[in-house]
Amino acid sequence: MYVKRYYSFWMTIRWSKYSLIYGVLYSSVIIILYEITKIPFSLPWEPISVIGIAVAFFLGFKNNSSYDRTWEARKIWGAIVNDSRIFATGILSFPNSDLPFESKRKIVHRHLAWVLALKHTMRREKTWEHNLPVHKLQFIPRFIKEYSDGMNVEIEKYLSQEELENLKNLSNIPSQLLKNQSNEIGLLNKQQFISDHKLVRLHEIVGDLYANQGMSERIKNFPFPRQYASTGLWITYIFCGLIPFGLLDIFAESSALHYWLTIPFSAIIIWTFFVVDRIGDYSENPFEGGYNDVPISSISRAIEIDLLEMLEEENIPAPYEIENGFLM
Amino acid sequence: MYVKRYYSFWMTIRWSKYSLIYGVLYSSVIIILYEITKIPFSLPWEPISVIGIAVAFFLGFKNNSSYDRTWEARKIWGAIVNDSRIFATGILSFPNSDLPFESKRKIVHRHLAWVLALKHTMRREKTWEHNLPVHKLQFIPRFIKEYSDGMNVEIEKYLSQEELENLKNLSNIPSQLLKNQSNEIGLLNKQQFISDHKLVRLHEIVGDLYANQGMSERIKNFPFPRQYASTGLWITYIFCGLIPFGLLDIFAESSALHYWLTIPFSAIIIWTFFVVDRIGDYSENPFEGGYNDVPISSISRAIEIDLLEMLEEENIPAPYEIENGFLM
Amino acid sequence: MYVKRYYSFWMTIRWSKYSLIYGVLYSSVIIILYEITKIPFSLPWEPISVIGIAVAFFLGFKNNSSYDRTWEARKIWGAIVNDSRIFATGILSFPNSDLPFESKRKIVHRHLAWVLALKHTMRREKTWEHNLPVHKLQFIPRFIKEYSDGMNVEIEKYLSQEELENLKNLSNIPSQLLKNQSNEIGLLNKQQFISDHKLVRLHEIVGDLYANQGMSERIKNFPFPRQYASTGLWITYIFCGLIPFGLLDIFAESSALHYWLTIPFSAIIIWTFFVVDRIGDYSENPFEGGYNDVPISSISRAIEIDLLEMLEEENIPAPYEIENGFLM
Amino acid sequence: MYVKRYYSFWMTIRWSKYSLIYGVLYSSVIIILYEITKIPFSLPWEPISVIGIAVAFFLGFKNNSSYDRTWEARKIWGAIVNDSRIFATGILSFPNSDLPFESKRKIVHRHLAWVLALKHTMRREKTWEHNLPVHKLQFIPRFIKEYSDGMNVEIEKYLSQEELENLKNLSNIPSQLLKNQSNEIGLLNKQQFISDHKLVRLHEIVGDLYANQGMSERIKNFPFPRQYASTGLWITYIFCGLIPFGLLDIFAESSALHYWLTIPFSAIIIWTFFVVDRIGDYSENPFEGGYNDVPISSISRAIEIDLLEMLEEENIPAPYEIENGFLM
Amino acid sequence: MYVKRYYSFWMTIRWSKYSLIYGVLYSSVIIILYEITKIPFSLPWEPISVIGIAVAFFLGFKNNSSYDRTWEARKIWGAIVNDSRIFATGILSFPNSDLPFESKRKIVHRHLAWVLALKHTMRREKTWEHNLPVHKLQFIPRFIKEYSDGMNVEIEKYLSQEELENLKNLSNIPSQLLKNQSNEIGLLNKQQFISDHKLVRLHEIVGDLYANQGMSERIKNFPFPRQYASTGLWITYIFCGLIPFGLLDIFAESSALHYWLTIPFSAIIIWTFFVVDRIGDYSENPFEGGYNDVPISSISRAIEIDLLEMLEEENIPAPYEIENGFLM
């Protein structure tokens, strides 16, 4: 995500340059045709403005939904932070005094492996996402490295070699990691390190973690319905396609205003509507590995720091840094 | 659901062709009558545009509600994923060591039967749904087969013959399957394989599954209120019915613009409003067995894979594949 | 609720005929006065259209809120379905083997009495509801009978004569029925048929049932705030009252359009706005015993069927049938 | 709250008379100045209508938020009803048989004291509320009496003299009453009348009551942010201030329409926008002791009746009556 | 937050003076250029008004979201109030009689340290916030002092010197304080002052406190997405940049209206739209240490008072006072 106060005007223009360029080209073609043929193919503006209002409604709805998806994604990863802390304090304070500290440490480490595994699962490509090649994310070189290195580099420091090996052939690694947690807690109960009551409480927290994982997967795997996205796009095209005809009508009628003004003015209106459409489009998928993603790398790192400090470990990794205004 | 980035323009046109065709025909009739009779039956545009804004509001409300229904449906099935995992880990890790593994396996299998039975119940026809004959879903042949084969083929591999037989005469099979789970867990408690504390936790998870089932049934059995849907449709008809009269007024007044332009321009506006209306209409019922359904077949399959891997079984079914851009 | 795809156009017209008739009469009076007096009392359209947009906003807000009330009502009764199933499975599977089945059956039956008592409480008349005399609901004769027969006929089959007698003088029968459940469960605990742990779980479910009842009562007893409803109505009246003056201005100015067209055109716009207002008004109170009610009779019946099947009883009542497109 | 179907037109006018009077006066001043000076200080209508649309959006947002505050307040007091019933059934059915009934009764009575104390706390004046002097609420004389009598008269019948005395110097009486409940339940546990399991369940319900109290205090103590309320008011003033200038432009241009019509027409538009603004303003604070309050007096009374009937007491107070269409 | 009924008109103007000044300057430049060059560079108003409507939609969405952030922040701190009371009553009433009161007092005091530490953490500067230098908050001198004194002054009275020392090098002090609570409760359980059942309940409350902390951190650390904020700003600039051209078109055409009126009228419209934009911008970050913040200082103080009264302590601090209409 971007963390400065505003994207600069030039960043905005650069990001949306195609809308502007095509807007200029398209209106130019129409005006040149009009200049050449002298056929008065303009259209009245009033009905076009009614389409414009309908489009504005639809884009409002689309932006709202996209924002809700991003915000829900952030809420879910906020809940992952909370439940990670809750799980760790439970593991640290519940068992009998005779359980060796190393056993607790192992469970907390496996939890960190789960967090990092989930982070990487969230970044797999989906057919409806923008899927910008990761090496093009030039402003965030450290993210490129993390992404290219992949899941194993990050989780292997928190898991035994054997457990890592067993996970390899399974479909959903985070889901099976939580199953391992549940089994280990069940074993602590059978070995009488924790009572039934404490077991059930820990299983409830594992349940909350499953819920968080599932909700994050839901946002990832279920796009903003493509029928709505497509309709929004096509009616925006239609509205923008009609704009130069409508403006031509107004400019051509007026003696004072020259009809060549249709070109820049059309381009501005087209750009305004497209930038409002695109802003939703680029915020729809909060885990697609792009600049506007929910910053799950830095969130995961914050969880690592917090839990390792609870374990009073020595080598605490540093927090993620902002790169060129972006925090991933 | 459709999983490509956008429905192509031609798919959109094909899907909404009737709005376009009727729009052209209707405005043609009016213009031809005008041409023949020369009666100036046009209407002023300004009041029509106020109706247009009211219609845009209403359609915005309708689309919002339809989207919420789809999104809630997806949330519910996401919760079914989560609670299935939680239930399975509870069954696997709670009981005493002397409970044979086969007993645990039987309960997890019955759970998969519940998931699949619920999936099929969700696809029964309702009087307010589109009820497209299933064989017409030409792009998704595998779905046609699954639908035609019906519930029994899928659940019989996870249930004993006897239990299957007992279920046959009951009204709500998923509901009675969960009752069987509850009874079996109660029996494990009476046989002292699980303590009261663990029993209550498992009964709470069964309660969550009941809640998920009930919420899914609620979306299925309670339509977007027909009084709202009908009002939306009728006022859209009225607005679209007035459009050619209003455009005729504008075109006929202007010397430059020829009134025959009323036909294509009316058709475009009519199409725009109807496509916005229809998109909500086709997203209202997320389980009607159509192209825009929430993909409960692939979700159910993902649950099967996850839980069978937890049981460390051999024959894991393959995930659902995307067919021609659709995932069901 | 209506369960067909759309209310037919004529049903819609008949339901909203007063708006149409008064619209025609009112504009006719104005045009006739204009014709007689020749005073140019028209008003400019542009400011009227700004009022129109403000009214459209307000009606949008009102319809949204009405819909939310209906939808929340349906959610609550969906939760009643779920919690009924959860309660029944708890009662059936928790107690020791030495509790006679008849005791469990009695509790489940009392639960059904609670459901049916709550249904009838929901249908008492409120000063802000439409309070159409029930015998006028001509399309749903079976509902008329159920309504006229009243609560006792339905609940007496599920309660002992003594308990029924004791309830008679109490203010809130469903609330006291749940107190009886709570006391009976407390007694089972004191008699050691269920442990403290199971008792608490069952009391939690009773708590959920109390919450459902209370939420249903909240929707019933707290109307859409009358200050909002009244404001919506008065500004719609003002807007519609101004319409013929504004249209007269437009029609009278134009040479081609005859000002008598003001009458039908005014009537259409008035009707459109009123029908949008009325649709919210008729969906505001989801339990008023009207055609658009949330179908709590059929929901209650579905609970009866489900729970009686769990008890493996013989005489299972039939599901509610759709009468002339309505399910109550 | 008002419980009739609609506020009559004259009640609405009387309530909003200042908007109407000032609207008439203001536009008259402008028209008279115009008449005297003959300076054409009119302004074009189109840009004013864009401001009007922006204002309509803002008022829509404000009304939505006000309504949400009222509705949330009602939900919270609905939850107080539910949790009161749940708490009472727990107190009545959990303890061992040897706990004297009088002890249970004392706890339930203290709960009623909490409900009534909270009700009175909710009605303290806040700097942002309307703070109409209570004796001016002429339509609801019984409410005036209850308000003037104050908290002590109502809670002293449910508390021992000693407890009442101890509470006097504390800042938040309802909060300390719940602490007393928690301590008393803790004592029952130490005296072995209730097990740990039951204690924890009762403490959870006390926790829910604390949550309800805190949420009610939140609505009371945190106004609709004054920066939004102020912005809404100022831009409505600006828009309304411009209206007569814009209408003058239209009326003065037209030969048929006389510019004196600006006065009544301006007044109508100004009144429409102000009444939409005021309706939100008067629904913002649901506990300010005004006509549109959430009816917490009658809700509290209903709780008293329900719980006293559960205790099978003799002297049950009567429900609140509707006074002149208002239920408080 | 501001607690008077309305910001005065002059406070509003002063706060938004730049929008007004730049609006006047910008339109003056354009009119002077027009006066000098006589080039008719005006633009038609109708298309500009369509942009205006789109901008109004976008600002509506932005204001809604900002308000939701503020309101959620208030809800979270309301939940902190509730859970603080619940935690304290649990600590006071659960342990065996032989636990010295001093031990309970220590835990409640540590809880107050957590509240105050969280308050100070919430006020650290973020790159996207306004970051007004704190000494400029001239109306609230006591807040300036509290802010400058920092966290340690406030928390050291509630923590032992040793614990305070240990916290110093940790990244997230509130998070580690809750870990200390969890460990201490675990110790009470190992020392048999509280049963497993009570331990689990207290750990659940600690979990709720973690959730509150995490949600508060989420609001603080995740801004309203900058891509939306930036788009909103740029399209408002574009719309406002076009306004004088559009008004010039209207004024220049009319004989009666002089085109110099473009300047004040443009300024008013520009100011209206910018003030609507800015009001959202200033409510986006509810913890930035500004005038419109959620009042977490007074909320924290109320918690201190409530809990110290529960401990029956002598030196209860006074509630926060309103300074010049602001409560922080």
Tab-separated table of N, CA and C in Angstrom, chain E residues 46-147:
chain	number	residue	atom	x	y	z
E	46	GLU	N	-23.232	22.158	-19.106
E	46	GLU	CA	-23.884	20.855	-18.931
E	46	GLU	C	-22.884	19.724	-18.688
E	47	PRO	N	-21.843	19.587	-19.542
E	47	PRO	CA	-20.918	18.473	-19.275
E	47	PRO	C	-20.182	18.653	-17.948
E	48	ILE	N	-19.915	19.908	-17.581
E	48	ILE	CA	-19.256	20.134	-16.297
E	48	ILE	C	-20.130	19.645	-15.151
E	49	SER	N	-21.438	19.838	-15.304
E	49	SER	CA	-22.313	19.416	-14.210
E	49	SER	C	-22.333	17.893	-14.089
E	50	VAL	N	-22.136	17.165	-15.203
E	50	VAL	CA	-22.045	15.702	-15.101
E	50	VAL	C	-20.798	15.320	-14.310
E	51	ILE	N	-19.672	15.990	-14.580
E	51	ILE	CA	-18.482	15.744	-13.755
E	51	ILE	C	-18.803	16.068	-12.294
E	52	GLY	N	-19.535	17.160	-12.088
E	52	GLY	CA	-19.879	17.552	-10.716
E	52	GLY	C	-20.645	16.468	-9.994
E	53	ILE	N	-21.567	15.828	-10.714
E	53	ILE	CA	-22.340	14.758	-10.079
E	53	ILE	C	-21.443	13.575	-9.746
E	54	ALA	N	-20.540	13.227	-10.687
E	54	ALA	CA	-19.610	12.133	-10.414
E	54	ALA	C	-18.738	12.457	-9.199
E	55	VAL	N	-18.301	13.719	-9.107
E	55	VAL	CA	-17.487	14.126	-7.961
E	55	VAL	C	-18.304	14.054	-6.671
E	56	ALA	N	-19.563	14.490	-6.750
E	56	ALA	CA	-20.424	14.420	-5.561
E	56	ALA	C	-20.571	12.978	-5.080
E	57	PHE	N	-20.737	12.050	-6.029
E	57	PHE	CA	-20.786	10.634	-5.676
E	57	PHE	C	-19.513	10.202	-4.960
E	58	PHE	N	-18.383	10.567	-5.544
E	58	PHE	CA	-17.114	10.124	-4.992
E	58	PHE	C	-16.897	10.707	-3.594
E	59	LEU	N	-17.241	11.979	-3.422
E	59	LEU	CA	-17.070	12.582	-2.105
E	59	LEU	C	-18.024	11.958	-1.097
E	60	GLY	N	-19.228	11.612	-1.575
E	60	GLY	CA	-20.163	10.927	-0.690
E	60	GLY	C	-19.572	9.627	-0.182
E	61	PHE	N	-18.999	8.874	-1.097
E	61	PHE	CA	-18.357	7.611	-0.734
E	61	PHE	C	-17.212	7.848	0.248
E	62	LYS	N	-16.395	8.882	-0.022
E	62	LYS	CA	-15.237	9.173	0.829
E	62	LYS	C	-15.675	9.600	2.233
E	63	ASN	N	-16.704	10.448	2.306
E	63	ASN	CA	-17.176	10.892	3.611
E	63	ASN	C	-17.771	9.746	4.411
E	64	ASN	N	-18.510	8.908	3.732
E	64	ASN	CA	-19.055	7.728	4.375
E	64	ASN	C	-17.968	6.875	4.999
E	65	SER	N	-16.914	6.638	4.220
E	65	SER	CA	-15.831	5.778	4.700
E	65	SER	C	-15.099	6.427	5.863
E	66	SER	N	-14.861	7.738	5.774
E	66	SER	CA	-14.168	8.422	6.861
E	66	SER	C	-14.986	8.352	8.135
E	67	TYR	N	-16.283	8.603	7.975
E	67	TYR	CA	-17.164	8.534	9.133
E	67	TYR	C	-17.150	7.137	9.740
E	68	ASP	N	-17.178	6.124	8.868
E	68	ASP	CA	-17.146	4.748	9.370
E	68	ASP	C	-15.867	4.474	10.155
E	69	ARG	N	-14.748	5.032	9.711
E	69	ARG	CA	-13.496	4.838	10.437
E	69	ARG	C	-13.572	5.484	11.819
E	70	THR	N	-14.086	6.705	11.876
E	70	THR	CA	-14.215	7.377	13.166
E	70	THR	C	-15.153	6.616	14.089
E	71	TRP	N	-16.270	6.202	13.519
E	71	TRP	CA	-17.271	5.520	14.324
E	71	TRP	C	-16.751	4.174	14.814
E	72	GLU	N	-16.031	3.452	13.933
E	72	GLU	CA	-15.462	2.165	14.365
E	72	GLU	C	-14.435	2.388	15.467
E	73	ALA	N	-13.628	3.450	15.319
E	73	ALA	CA	-12.640	3.751	16.361
E	73	ALA	C	-13.334	3.972	17.701
E	74	ARG	N	-14.460	4.692	17.670
E	74	ARG	CA	-15.181	4.947	18.912
E	74	ARG	C	-15.765	3.663	19.479
E	75	LYS	N	-16.248	2.800	18.567
E	75	LYS	CA	-16.775	1.511	19.018
E	75	LYS	C	-15.694	0.692	19.714
E	76	ILE	N	-14.488	0.700	19.138
E	76	ILE	CA	-13.401	-0.093	19.706
E	76	ILE	C	-13.067	0.411	21.106
E	77	TRP	N	-12.978	1.734	21.247
E	77	TRP	CA	-12.648	2.253	22.582
E	77	TRP	C	-13.827	2.110	23.533
E	78	GLY	N	-15.030	2.040	23.006
E	78	GLY	CA	-16.166	1.675	23.861
E	78	GLY	C	-16.020	0.247	24.363
E	79	ALA	N	-15.579	-0.645	23.458
E	79	ALA	CA	-15.373	-2.040	23.861
E	79	ALA	C	-14.243	-2.141	24.885
E	80	ILE	N	-13.235	-1.262	24.776
E	80	ILE	CA	-12.155	-1.267	25.776
E	80	ILE	C	-12.724	-0.898	27.149
E	81	VAL	N	-13.637	0.072	27.167
E	81	VAL	CA	-14.313	0.406	28.431
E	81	VAL	C	-15.009	-0.825	28.997
E	82	ASN	N	-15.829	-1.477	28.155
E	82	ASN	CA	-16.616	-2.614	28.636
E	82	ASN	C	-15.731	-3.746	29.123
E	83	ASP	N	-14.727	-4.091	28.298
E	83	ASP	CA	-13.906	-5.241	28.656
E	83	ASP	C	-13.026	-4.935	29.861
E	84	SER	N	-12.700	-3.661	30.072
E	84	SER	CA	-11.954	-3.306	31.281
E	84	SER	C	-12.789	-3.569	32.528
E	85	ARG	N	-14.064	-3.162	32.467
E	85	ARG	CA	-14.944	-3.419	33.601
E	85	ARG	C	-15.118	-4.920	33.834
E	86	ILE	N	-15.304	-5.660	32.726
E	86	ILE	CA	-15.519	-7.107	32.855
E	86	ILE	C	-14.282	-7.774	33.437
E	87	PHE	N	-13.099	-7.360	32.942
E	87	PHE	CA	-11.853	-7.947	33.440
E	87	PHE	C	-11.696	-7.669	34.932
E	88	ALA	N	-11.950	-6.426	35.331
E	88	ALA	CA	-11.763	-6.075	36.742
E	88	ALA	C	-12.715	-6.861	37.638
E	89	THR	N	-13.992	-6.968	37.239
E	89	THR	CA	-14.916	-7.720	38.105
E	89	THR	C	-14.520	-9.188	38.178
E	90	GLY	N	-13.980	-9.727	37.084
E	90	GLY	CA	-13.517	-11.113	37.117
E	90	GLY	C	-12.367	-11.273	38.099
E	91	ILE	N	-11.382	-10.388	37.996
E	91	ILE	CA	-10.220	-10.459	38.897
E	91	ILE	C	-10.662	-10.297	40.350
E	92	LEU	N	-11.652	-9.446	40.575
E	92	LEU	CA	-12.069	-9.190	41.960
E	92	LEU	C	-12.892	-10.326	42.550
E	93	SER	N	-13.693	-11.017	41.700
E	93	SER	CA	-14.642	-11.965	42.294
E	93	SER	C	-14.276	-13.441	42.106
E	94	PHE	N	-13.307	-13.761	41.214
E	94	PHE	CA	-13.042	-15.175	40.958
E	94	PHE	C	-12.136	-15.856	42.001
E	95	PRO	N	-11.001	-15.242	42.410
E	95	PRO	CA	-10.011	-16.034	43.174
E	95	PRO	C	-10.532	-16.489	44.540
E	96	ASN	N	-9.892	-17.521	45.056
E	96	ASN	CA	-10.186	-18.015	46.412
E	96	ASN	C	-10.020	-16.885	47.424
E	97	SER	N	-10.627	-17.082	48.568
E	97	SER	CA	-10.583	-16.048	49.602
E	97	SER	C	-9.166	-15.828	50.113
E	98	ASP	N	-8.283	-16.811	49.956
E	98	ASP	CA	-6.955	-16.657	50.544
E	98	ASP	C	-5.972	-15.895	49.654
E	99	LEU	N	-6.404	-15.468	48.488
E	99	LEU	CA	-5.511	-14.622	47.687
E	99	LEU	C	-5.534	-13.206	48.269
E	100	PRO	N	-4.360	-12.664	48.647
E	100	PRO	CA	-4.366	-11.321	49.239
E	100	PRO	C	-4.902	-10.281	48.263
E	101	PHE	N	-5.615	-9.295	48.794
E	101	PHE	CA	-6.213	-8.257	47.954
E	101	PHE	C	-5.157	-7.542	47.121
E	102	GLU	N	-3.963	-7.417	47.679
E	102	GLU	CA	-2.895	-6.707	46.978
E	102	GLU	C	-2.596	-7.339	45.608
E	103	SER	N	-2.710	-8.650	45.524
E	103	SER	CA	-2.458	-9.328	44.238
E	103	SER	C	-3.497	-8.931	43.204
E	104	LYS	N	-4.747	-8.860	43.629
E	104	LYS	CA	-5.789	-8.431	42.690
E	104	LYS	C	-5.533	-6.997	42.253
E	105	ARG	N	-5.201	-6.165	43.239
E	105	ARG	CA	-4.964	-4.753	42.955
E	105	ARG	C	-3.848	-4.584	41.926
E	106	LYS	N	-2.803	-5.379	42.056
E	106	LYS	CA	-1.669	-5.287	41.135
E	106	LYS	C	-2.115	-5.584	39.689
E	107	ILE	N	-2.975	-6.576	39.549
E	107	ILE	CA	-3.425	-6.940	38.194
E	107	ILE	C	-4.305	-5.832	37.600
E	108	VAL	N	-5.199	-5.294	38.432
E	108	VAL	CA	-6.058	-4.212	37.920
E	108	VAL	C	-5.206	-2.991	37.562
E	109	HIS	N	-4.194	-2.703	38.386
E	109	HIS	CA	-3.309	-1.580	38.063
E	109	HIS	C	-2.556	-1.815	36.756
E	110	ARG	N	-2.077	-3.035	36.556
E	110	ARG	CA	-1.386	-3.314	35.289
E	110	ARG	C	-2.340	-3.111	34.114
E	111	HIS	N	-3.619	-3.455	34.352
E	111	HIS	CA	-4.588	-3.219	33.285
E	111	HIS	C	-4.680	-1.733	32.934
E	112	LEU	N	-4.685	-0.893	33.958
E	112	LEU	CA	-4.742	0.554	33.679
E	112	LEU	C	-3.482	1.000	32.932
E	113	ALA	N	-2.345	0.418	33.282
E	113	ALA	CA	-1.115	0.730	32.531
E	113	ALA	C	-1.292	0.361	31.059
E	114	TRP	N	-1.939	-0.777	30.814
E	114	TRP	CA	-2.171	-1.186	29.421
E	114	TRP	C	-3.035	-0.158	28.692
E	115	VAL	N	-4.128	0.284	29.335
E	115	VAL	CA	-5.013	1.265	28.701
E	115	VAL	C	-4.232	2.521	28.332
E	116	LEU	N	-3.431	3.018	29.278
E	116	LEU	CA	-2.720	4.276	29.052
E	116	LEU	C	-1.596	4.102	28.033
E	117	ALA	N	-0.942	2.950	28.071
E	117	ALA	CA	0.119	2.701	27.088
E	117	ALA	C	-0.475	2.648	25.685
E	118	LEU	N	-1.635	1.999	25.568
E	118	LEU	CA	-2.277	1.916	24.260
E	118	LEU	C	-2.666	3.311	23.770
E	119	LYS	N	-3.181	4.120	24.667
E	119	LYS	CA	-3.556	5.487	24.300
E	119	LYS	C	-2.368	6.223	23.679
E	120	HIS	N	-1.204	6.111	24.331
E	120	HIS	CA	-0.045	6.836	23.814
E	120	HIS	C	0.460	6.240	22.493
E	121	THR	N	0.392	4.918	22.377
E	121	THR	CA	0.807	4.297	21.108
E	121	THR	C	-0.037	4.791	19.952
E	122	MET	N	-1.315	5.028	20.222
E	122	MET	CA	-2.236	5.454	19.160
E	122	MET	C	-1.880	6.835	18.609
E	123	ARG	N	-1.048	7.603	19.335
E	123	ARG	CA	-0.817	8.985	18.934
E	123	ARG	C	0.518	9.201	18.254
E	124	ARG	N	1.214	8.097	17.924
E	124	ARG	CA	2.463	8.245	17.166
E	124	ARG	C	2.155	8.726	15.763
E	125	GLU	N	3.046	9.529	15.210
E	125	GLU	CA	2.781	10.110	13.881
E	125	GLU	C	2.875	9.067	12.759
E	126	LYS	N	2.019	9.241	11.766
E	126	LYS	CA	2.029	8.393	10.582
E	126	LYS	C	2.248	9.267	9.353
E	127	THR	N	2.864	8.706	8.326
E	127	THR	CA	3.206	9.519	7.147
E	127	THR	C	1.999	10.096	6.424
E	128	TRP	N	0.823	9.453	6.612
E	128	TRP	CA	-0.351	9.934	5.861
E	128	TRP	C	-1.233	10.850	6.705
E	129	GLU	N	-0.834	11.141	7.912
E	129	GLU	CA	-1.672	11.977	8.759
E	129	GLU	C	-1.319	13.454	8.593
E	130	HIS	N	-2.140	14.316	9.209
E	130	HIS	CA	-1.890	15.742	9.055
E	130	HIS	C	-0.668	16.198	9.836
E	131	ASN	N	-0.403	15.523	10.970
E	131	ASN	CA	0.790	15.811	11.758
E	131	ASN	C	1.006	17.297	12.022
E	132	LEU	N	-0.059	17.938	12.423
E	132	LEU	CA	0.044	19.301	12.904
E	132	LEU	C	0.956	19.291	14.133
E	133	PRO	N	1.963	20.179	14.209
E	133	PRO	CA	2.809	20.200	15.405
E	133	PRO	C	1.943	20.387	16.642
E	134	VAL	N	2.190	19.560	17.667
E	134	VAL	CA	1.242	19.497	18.782
E	134	VAL	C	1.116	20.857	19.489
E	135	HIS	N	2.179	21.658	19.487
E	135	HIS	CA	2.097	22.932	20.207
E	135	HIS	C	1.169	23.931	19.516
E	136	LYS	N	0.744	23.592	18.303
E	136	LYS	CA	-0.189	24.489	17.613
E	136	LYS	C	-1.649	24.268	18.030
E	137	LEU	N	-1.894	23.211	18.809
E	137	LEU	CA	-3.274	22.956	19.229
E	137	LEU	C	-3.636	23.915	20.358
E	138	GLN	N	-3.721	25.203	20.039
E	138	GLN	CA	-3.787	26.255	21.042
E	138	GLN	C	-5.018	26.201	21.939
E	139	PHE	N	-6.113	25.580	21.425
E	139	PHE	CA	-7.344	25.571	22.210
E	139	PHE	C	-7.333	24.524	23.324
E	140	ILE	N	-6.371	23.616	23.258
E	140	ILE	CA	-6.410	22.506	24.229
E	140	ILE	C	-5.048	22.361	24.903
E	141	PRO	N	-4.678	23.340	25.750
E	141	PRO	CA	-3.338	23.342	26.363
E	141	PRO	C	-3.066	22.113	27.224
E	142	ARG	N	-4.080	21.596	27.913
E	142	ARG	CA	-3.832	20.418	28.747
E	142	ARG	C	-3.469	19.204	27.916
E	143	PHE	N	-4.044	19.105	26.744
E	143	PHE	CA	-3.700	18.001	25.859
E	143	PHE	C	-2.244	18.102	25.408
E	144	ILE	N	-1.817	19.327	25.122
E	144	ILE	CA	-0.421	19.522	24.714
E	144	ILE	C	0.519	18.989	25.791
E	145	LYS	N	0.207	19.313	27.053
E	145	LYS	CA	1.057	18.841	28.153
E	145	LYS	C	1.062	17.303	28.220
E	146	GLU	N	-0.126	16.701	28.171
E	146	GLU	CA	-0.198	15.246	28.248
E	146	GLU	C	0.605	14.605	27.127
E	147	TYR	N	0.461	15.177	25.949
E	147	TYR	CA	1.140	14.615	24.778
E	147	TYR	C	2.648	14.734	24.932
